[in-house]
XYZ file of C-alpha atoms in Angstrom:
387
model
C 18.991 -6.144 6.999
C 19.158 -9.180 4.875
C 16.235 -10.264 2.658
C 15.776 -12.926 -0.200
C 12.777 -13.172 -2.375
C 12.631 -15.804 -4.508
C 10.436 -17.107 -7.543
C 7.418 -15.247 -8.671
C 7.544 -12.640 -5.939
C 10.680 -11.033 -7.644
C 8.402 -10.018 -10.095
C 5.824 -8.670 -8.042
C 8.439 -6.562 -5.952
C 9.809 -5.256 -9.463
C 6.024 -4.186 -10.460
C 5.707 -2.655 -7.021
C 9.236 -0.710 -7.762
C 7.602 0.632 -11.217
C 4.331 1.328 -9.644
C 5.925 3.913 -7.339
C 8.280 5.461 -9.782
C 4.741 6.499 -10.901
C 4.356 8.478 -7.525
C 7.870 10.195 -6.836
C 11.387 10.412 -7.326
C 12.757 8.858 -4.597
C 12.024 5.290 -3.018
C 12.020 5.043 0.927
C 13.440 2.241 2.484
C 12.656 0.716 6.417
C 12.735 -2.642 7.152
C 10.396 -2.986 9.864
C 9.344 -6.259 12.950
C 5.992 -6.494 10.545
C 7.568 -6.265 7.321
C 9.533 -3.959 4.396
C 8.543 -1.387 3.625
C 8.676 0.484 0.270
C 7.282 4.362 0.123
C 7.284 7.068 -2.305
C 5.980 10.739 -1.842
C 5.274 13.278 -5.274
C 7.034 16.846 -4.834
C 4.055 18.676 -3.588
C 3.246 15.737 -1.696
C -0.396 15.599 -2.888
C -0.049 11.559 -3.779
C 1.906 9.153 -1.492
C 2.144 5.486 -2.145
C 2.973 2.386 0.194
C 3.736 -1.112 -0.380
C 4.689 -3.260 2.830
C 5.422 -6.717 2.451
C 4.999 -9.557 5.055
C 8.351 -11.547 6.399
C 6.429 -14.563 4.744
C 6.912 -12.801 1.678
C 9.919 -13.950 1.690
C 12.005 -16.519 2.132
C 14.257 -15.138 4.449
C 13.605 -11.759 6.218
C 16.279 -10.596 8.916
C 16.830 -7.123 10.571
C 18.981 -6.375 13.454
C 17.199 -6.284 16.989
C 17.369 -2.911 18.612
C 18.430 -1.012 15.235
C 16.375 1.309 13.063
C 17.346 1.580 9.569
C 15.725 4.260 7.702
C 16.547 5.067 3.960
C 16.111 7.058 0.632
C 17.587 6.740 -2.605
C 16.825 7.478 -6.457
C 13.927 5.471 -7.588
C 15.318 5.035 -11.069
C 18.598 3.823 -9.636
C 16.323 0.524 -7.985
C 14.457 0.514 -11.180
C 17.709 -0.333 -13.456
C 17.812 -3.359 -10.803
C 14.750 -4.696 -12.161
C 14.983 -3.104 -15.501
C 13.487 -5.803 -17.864
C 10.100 -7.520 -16.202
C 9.682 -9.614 -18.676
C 13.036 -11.782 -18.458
C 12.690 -11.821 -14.632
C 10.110 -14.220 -14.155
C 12.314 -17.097 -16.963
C 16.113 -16.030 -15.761
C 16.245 -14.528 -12.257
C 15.782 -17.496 -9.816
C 16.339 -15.305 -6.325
C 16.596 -11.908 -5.118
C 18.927 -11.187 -2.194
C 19.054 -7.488 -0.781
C 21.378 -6.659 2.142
C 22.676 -3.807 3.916
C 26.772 -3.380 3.547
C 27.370 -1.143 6.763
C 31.111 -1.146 5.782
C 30.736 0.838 2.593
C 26.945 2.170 3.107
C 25.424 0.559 0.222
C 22.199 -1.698 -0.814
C 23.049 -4.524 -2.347
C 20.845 -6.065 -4.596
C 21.975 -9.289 -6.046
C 20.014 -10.784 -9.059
C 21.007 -14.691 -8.810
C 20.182 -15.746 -12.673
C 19.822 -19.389 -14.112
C 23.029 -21.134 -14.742
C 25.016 -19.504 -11.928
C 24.963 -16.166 -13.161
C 25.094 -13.261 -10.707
C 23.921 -9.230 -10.803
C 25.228 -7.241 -8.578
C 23.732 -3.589 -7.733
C 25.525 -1.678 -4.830
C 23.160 1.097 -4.946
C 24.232 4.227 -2.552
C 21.793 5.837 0.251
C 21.274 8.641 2.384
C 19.510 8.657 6.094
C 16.416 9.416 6.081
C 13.142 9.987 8.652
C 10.214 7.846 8.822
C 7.676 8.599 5.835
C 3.797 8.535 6.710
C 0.847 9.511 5.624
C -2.245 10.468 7.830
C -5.194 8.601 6.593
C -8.330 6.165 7.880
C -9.592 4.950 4.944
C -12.059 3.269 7.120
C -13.956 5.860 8.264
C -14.642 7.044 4.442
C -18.444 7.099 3.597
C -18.516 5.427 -0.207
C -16.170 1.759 -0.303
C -15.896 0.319 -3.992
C -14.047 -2.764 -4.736
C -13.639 -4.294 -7.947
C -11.601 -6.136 -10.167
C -8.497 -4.779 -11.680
C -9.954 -5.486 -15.491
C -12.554 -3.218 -14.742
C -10.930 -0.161 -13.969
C -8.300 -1.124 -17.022
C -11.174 -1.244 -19.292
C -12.838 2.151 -18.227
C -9.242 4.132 -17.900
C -7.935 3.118 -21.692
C -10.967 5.178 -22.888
C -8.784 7.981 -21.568
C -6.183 9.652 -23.462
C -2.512 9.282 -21.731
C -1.976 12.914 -21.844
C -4.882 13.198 -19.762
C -3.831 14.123 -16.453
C -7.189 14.113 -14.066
C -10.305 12.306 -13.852
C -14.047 13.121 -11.660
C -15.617 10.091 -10.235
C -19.244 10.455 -8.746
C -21.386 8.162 -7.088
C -24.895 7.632 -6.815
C -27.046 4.436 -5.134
C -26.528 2.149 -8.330
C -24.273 3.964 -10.187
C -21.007 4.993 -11.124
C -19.709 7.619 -13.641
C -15.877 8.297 -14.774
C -14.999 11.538 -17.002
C -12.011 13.631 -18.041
C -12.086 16.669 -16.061
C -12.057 20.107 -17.941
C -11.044 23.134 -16.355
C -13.607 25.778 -15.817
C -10.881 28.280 -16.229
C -10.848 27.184 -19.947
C -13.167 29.120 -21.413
C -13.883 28.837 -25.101
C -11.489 26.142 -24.818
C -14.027 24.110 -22.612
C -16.772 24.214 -25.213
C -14.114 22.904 -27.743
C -12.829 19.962 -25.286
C -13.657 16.399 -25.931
C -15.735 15.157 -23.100
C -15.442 11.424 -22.802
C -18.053 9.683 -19.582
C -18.212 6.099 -19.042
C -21.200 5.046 -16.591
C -20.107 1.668 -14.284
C -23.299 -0.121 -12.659
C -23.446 -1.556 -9.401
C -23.590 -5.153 -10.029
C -19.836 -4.870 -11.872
C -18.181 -4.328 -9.133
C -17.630 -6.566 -6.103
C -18.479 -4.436 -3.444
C -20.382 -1.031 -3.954
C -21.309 0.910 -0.910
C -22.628 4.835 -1.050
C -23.358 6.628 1.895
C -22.701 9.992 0.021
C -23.248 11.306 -3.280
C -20.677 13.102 -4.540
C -18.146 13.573 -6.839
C -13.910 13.252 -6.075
C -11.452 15.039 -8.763
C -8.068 13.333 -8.848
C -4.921 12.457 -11.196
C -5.096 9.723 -13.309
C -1.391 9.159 -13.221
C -1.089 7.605 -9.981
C -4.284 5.583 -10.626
C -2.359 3.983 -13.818
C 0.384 3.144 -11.927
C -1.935 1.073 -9.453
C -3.400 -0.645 -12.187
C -0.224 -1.867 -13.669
C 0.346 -3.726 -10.329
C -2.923 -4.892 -9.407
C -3.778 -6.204 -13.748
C -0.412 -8.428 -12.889
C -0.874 -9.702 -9.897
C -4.318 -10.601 -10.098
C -5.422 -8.218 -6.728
C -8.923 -6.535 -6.571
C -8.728 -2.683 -5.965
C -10.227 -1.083 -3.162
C -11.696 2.418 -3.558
C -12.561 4.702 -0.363
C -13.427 8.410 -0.598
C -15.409 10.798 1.217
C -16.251 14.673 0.024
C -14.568 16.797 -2.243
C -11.063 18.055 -0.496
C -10.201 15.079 1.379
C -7.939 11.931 0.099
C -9.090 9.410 -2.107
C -7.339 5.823 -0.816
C -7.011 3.235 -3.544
C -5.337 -0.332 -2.070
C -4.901 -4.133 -2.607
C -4.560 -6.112 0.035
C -3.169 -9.612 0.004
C -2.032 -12.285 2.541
C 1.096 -11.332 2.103
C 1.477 -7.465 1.018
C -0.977 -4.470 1.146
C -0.678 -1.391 -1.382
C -1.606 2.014 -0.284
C -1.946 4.940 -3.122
C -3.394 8.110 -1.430
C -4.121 10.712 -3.487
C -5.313 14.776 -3.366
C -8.521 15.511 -4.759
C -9.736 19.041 -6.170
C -11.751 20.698 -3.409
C -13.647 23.380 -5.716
C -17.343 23.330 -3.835
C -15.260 24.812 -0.470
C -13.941 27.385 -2.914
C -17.260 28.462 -4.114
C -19.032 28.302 -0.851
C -16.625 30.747 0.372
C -16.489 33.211 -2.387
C -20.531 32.801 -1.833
C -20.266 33.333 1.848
C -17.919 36.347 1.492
C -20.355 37.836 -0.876
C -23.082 37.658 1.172
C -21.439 39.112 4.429
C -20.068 41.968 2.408
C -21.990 44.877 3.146
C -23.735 46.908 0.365
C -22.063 49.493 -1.787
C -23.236 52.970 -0.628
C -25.504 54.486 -2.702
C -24.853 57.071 -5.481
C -24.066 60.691 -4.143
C -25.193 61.712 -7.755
C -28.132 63.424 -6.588
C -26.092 64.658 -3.526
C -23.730 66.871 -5.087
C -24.884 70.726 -5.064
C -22.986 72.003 -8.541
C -24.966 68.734 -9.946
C -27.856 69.705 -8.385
C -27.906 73.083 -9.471
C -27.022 72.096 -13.202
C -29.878 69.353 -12.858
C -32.165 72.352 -11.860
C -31.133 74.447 -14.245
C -31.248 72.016 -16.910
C -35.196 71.025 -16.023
C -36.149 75.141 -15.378
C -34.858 76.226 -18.763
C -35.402 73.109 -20.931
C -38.975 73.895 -23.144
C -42.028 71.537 -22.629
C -43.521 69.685 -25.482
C -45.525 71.746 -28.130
C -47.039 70.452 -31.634
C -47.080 73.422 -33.067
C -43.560 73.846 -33.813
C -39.806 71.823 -33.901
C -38.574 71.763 -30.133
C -36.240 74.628 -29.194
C -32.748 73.818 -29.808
C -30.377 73.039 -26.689
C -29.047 75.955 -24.638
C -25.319 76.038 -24.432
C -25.149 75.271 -20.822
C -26.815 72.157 -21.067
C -24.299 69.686 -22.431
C -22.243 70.468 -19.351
C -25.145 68.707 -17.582
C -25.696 66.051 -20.147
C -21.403 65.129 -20.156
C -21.623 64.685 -16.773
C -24.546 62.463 -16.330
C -22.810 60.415 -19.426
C -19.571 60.373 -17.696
C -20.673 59.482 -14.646
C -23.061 56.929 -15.936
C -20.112 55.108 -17.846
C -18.336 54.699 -14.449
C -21.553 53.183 -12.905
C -21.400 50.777 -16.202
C -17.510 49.530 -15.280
C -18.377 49.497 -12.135
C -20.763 47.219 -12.393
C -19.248 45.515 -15.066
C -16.213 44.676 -12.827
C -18.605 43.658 -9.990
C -20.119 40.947 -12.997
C -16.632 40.018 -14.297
C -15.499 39.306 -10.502
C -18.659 37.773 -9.048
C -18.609 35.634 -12.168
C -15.312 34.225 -12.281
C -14.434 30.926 -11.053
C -12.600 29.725 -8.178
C -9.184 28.949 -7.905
C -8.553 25.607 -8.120
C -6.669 23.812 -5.067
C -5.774 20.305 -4.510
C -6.405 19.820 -1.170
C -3.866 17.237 1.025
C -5.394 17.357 4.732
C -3.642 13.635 4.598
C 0.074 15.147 4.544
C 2.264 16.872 7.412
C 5.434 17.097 7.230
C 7.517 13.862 6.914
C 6.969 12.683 10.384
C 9.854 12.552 12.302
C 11.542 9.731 14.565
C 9.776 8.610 17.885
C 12.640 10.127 19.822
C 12.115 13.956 18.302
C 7.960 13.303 18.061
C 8.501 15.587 21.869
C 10.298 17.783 20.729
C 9.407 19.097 16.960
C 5.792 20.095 16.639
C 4.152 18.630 13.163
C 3.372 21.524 10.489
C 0.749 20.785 8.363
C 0.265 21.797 5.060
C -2.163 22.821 2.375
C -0.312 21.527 -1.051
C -0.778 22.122 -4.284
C -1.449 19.908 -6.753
C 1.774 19.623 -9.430
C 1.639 20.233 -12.957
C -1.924 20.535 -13.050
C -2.562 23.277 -11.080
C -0.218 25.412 -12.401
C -2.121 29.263 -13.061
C -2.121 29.996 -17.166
């Protein structure tokens, strides 16, 4: 492999770089016939990221005919190549990256006004192909806008915040800071912070479906830096609650892919409602079943003295608390019962980021015969994490 990128495009490949170190630890590397391409994957793989840049790109693009080169290394390793963004534009003239099969190492050479070179021989291990399983075409709602919109609307948004809830209507859009609803009293104490978007701000707004997508923020932010510097529009495509939200920029020369998780609560709730309703119903009380309770019951109602005004009612007999403990017992049990039946019914889902988008890393063509994929339901990161 031996590519050069020269002028402004070094900084756009160093803003793609940061944008997904936003994404995961670990940058994939595979020069391919239509392009490179640059991938990164999160830890519970609920966001992946892809940036694939044309051969015109650059100004020289060559890979070796008849050999696959597949690689990862440590994001923050490629991100010390490119380390200060704003000196690369004024003192880097040309980027040359090449593949050293001798020692195994990416070179990255930084060639720098007045002759000065920076070399990076950046180690690498082997690695399979890394895709994600989307059609963002066949989503229902398509947004695009420009990149100083969505800057605009996200700074309202603290940076500790970590998701967001977009919904959609006919002429509308709405963007808030997701609370939990396993907060509690700490919900009814939480900031809540709603920016409403119109239709005519953006430059393409089309809703089939009205609904509302949780996802991170983080990964959105990390788009933005890109798109805000290189000028792009960003592309928004979602469908229901539970399936992928796909955020891109497309140029002549390089596309951007972020796909992210969203929070599929509504399937959550529909099956705790579901399972609810196909329970069958508790059996009734076998209060009035019992024969020493009977007995005590008739007892109780044989001896007990009716009403009289001419007098103070007849004190208790002795054998009547018996009776009376046991209905009071027995009635406090009904209470928890019930009371457990409330608490349960009445608590909340369990939240799940749900990432129908993501199998296992796909393997080469030559073992796609062999292996069977395993998908997998994943877990959201940090934010999901039971308190």
């Amino acid at each position: 492999m031996d590519c050069v990128v020269t002028g402004g495009n070094v900084k756009v490949l160093a803003k793609a770089i940061h944008s997904l170190s936003r994404i995961g630890d670990d940058l994939y590397v595979e020069p391919e016939e239509d392009g490179l391409a640059l991938r990164s994957v999160n830890s519970a793989r609920s966001a992946y990221a892809c940036f694939l840049f044309a051969p015109l790109f650059f100004s020289r693009y060559t890979i070796p005919a008849g050999h696959t080169f597949r690689c990862k290394m440590p994001i923050k390793s490629v991100q010390a190549v490119f380390r200060s963004l704003a000196s690369l534009e004024k003192t880097v003239e040309k980027c040359h990256i090449e593949l050293d099969d001798q020692k195994n190492r990416l070179t990255f050479t930084l060639h720098c006004k007045h002759g000065l070179l920076k070399t990076h021989n950046l180690s690498f291990q082997d690695s399979e192909s890394l895709q994600a399983v989307f059609d963002r075409d066949s989503c229902a709602n398509v947004f695009k806008a420009q990149p100083r919109l969505l800057v605009d609307t996200v700074v309202h948004f603290p940076s500790s915040l970590e998701e967001v809830t977009v919904s959609v209507s006919d002429e509308r859009m709405w963007v808030r800071n997701h609370v939990d609803d396993e907060a509690g009293d700490l919900q009814s104490k939480a900031m809540l912070t709603e920016l409403c978007l119109a239709s005519d701000e953006f430059d393409h707004f089309a809703v089939q479906v009205h609904n509302s997508v949780t996802f991170c923020l983080k990964e959105l932010r990390g788009l933005l830096v890109f798109a805000e510097s290189t000028g792009l529009p960003i592309s928004m495509y979602f469908d229901e609650p539970g399936s992928p939200v796909v955020l891109s920029v497309t140029d002549s020369v390089l596309e951007g892919n972020f796909v992210l998780a969203t929070l599929s609560d509504d399937d959550s709730r529909k099956n705790v409602t579901e399972l609810t309703q196909s329970l069958p119903p508790p059996p009734p009380d076998d209060f009035m079943n019992d024969d020493i309770d009977s007995y005590l019951i008739a007892m109780d109602t044989s001896i007990a003295p009716g009403p009289s005004s001419k007098g103070p009612p007849t004190p208790p007999l002795p054998k009547q608390p018996a009776a009376a403990n046991h209905r009071t017992r027995t009635h406090s049990e009904e209470e928890e019962k019930e009371g457990d039946q409330t608490a349960n019914s009445g608590r909340p889902p369990d939240k799940k980021f749900c990432s129908l988008f993501f199998g296992s890393m796909i393997p080469p063509s030559s073992q796609m015969s062999t292996q069977p994929m395993k998908s997998q339901n994943v877990l959201a990161s940090d934010s999901e994490d039971d308190t």
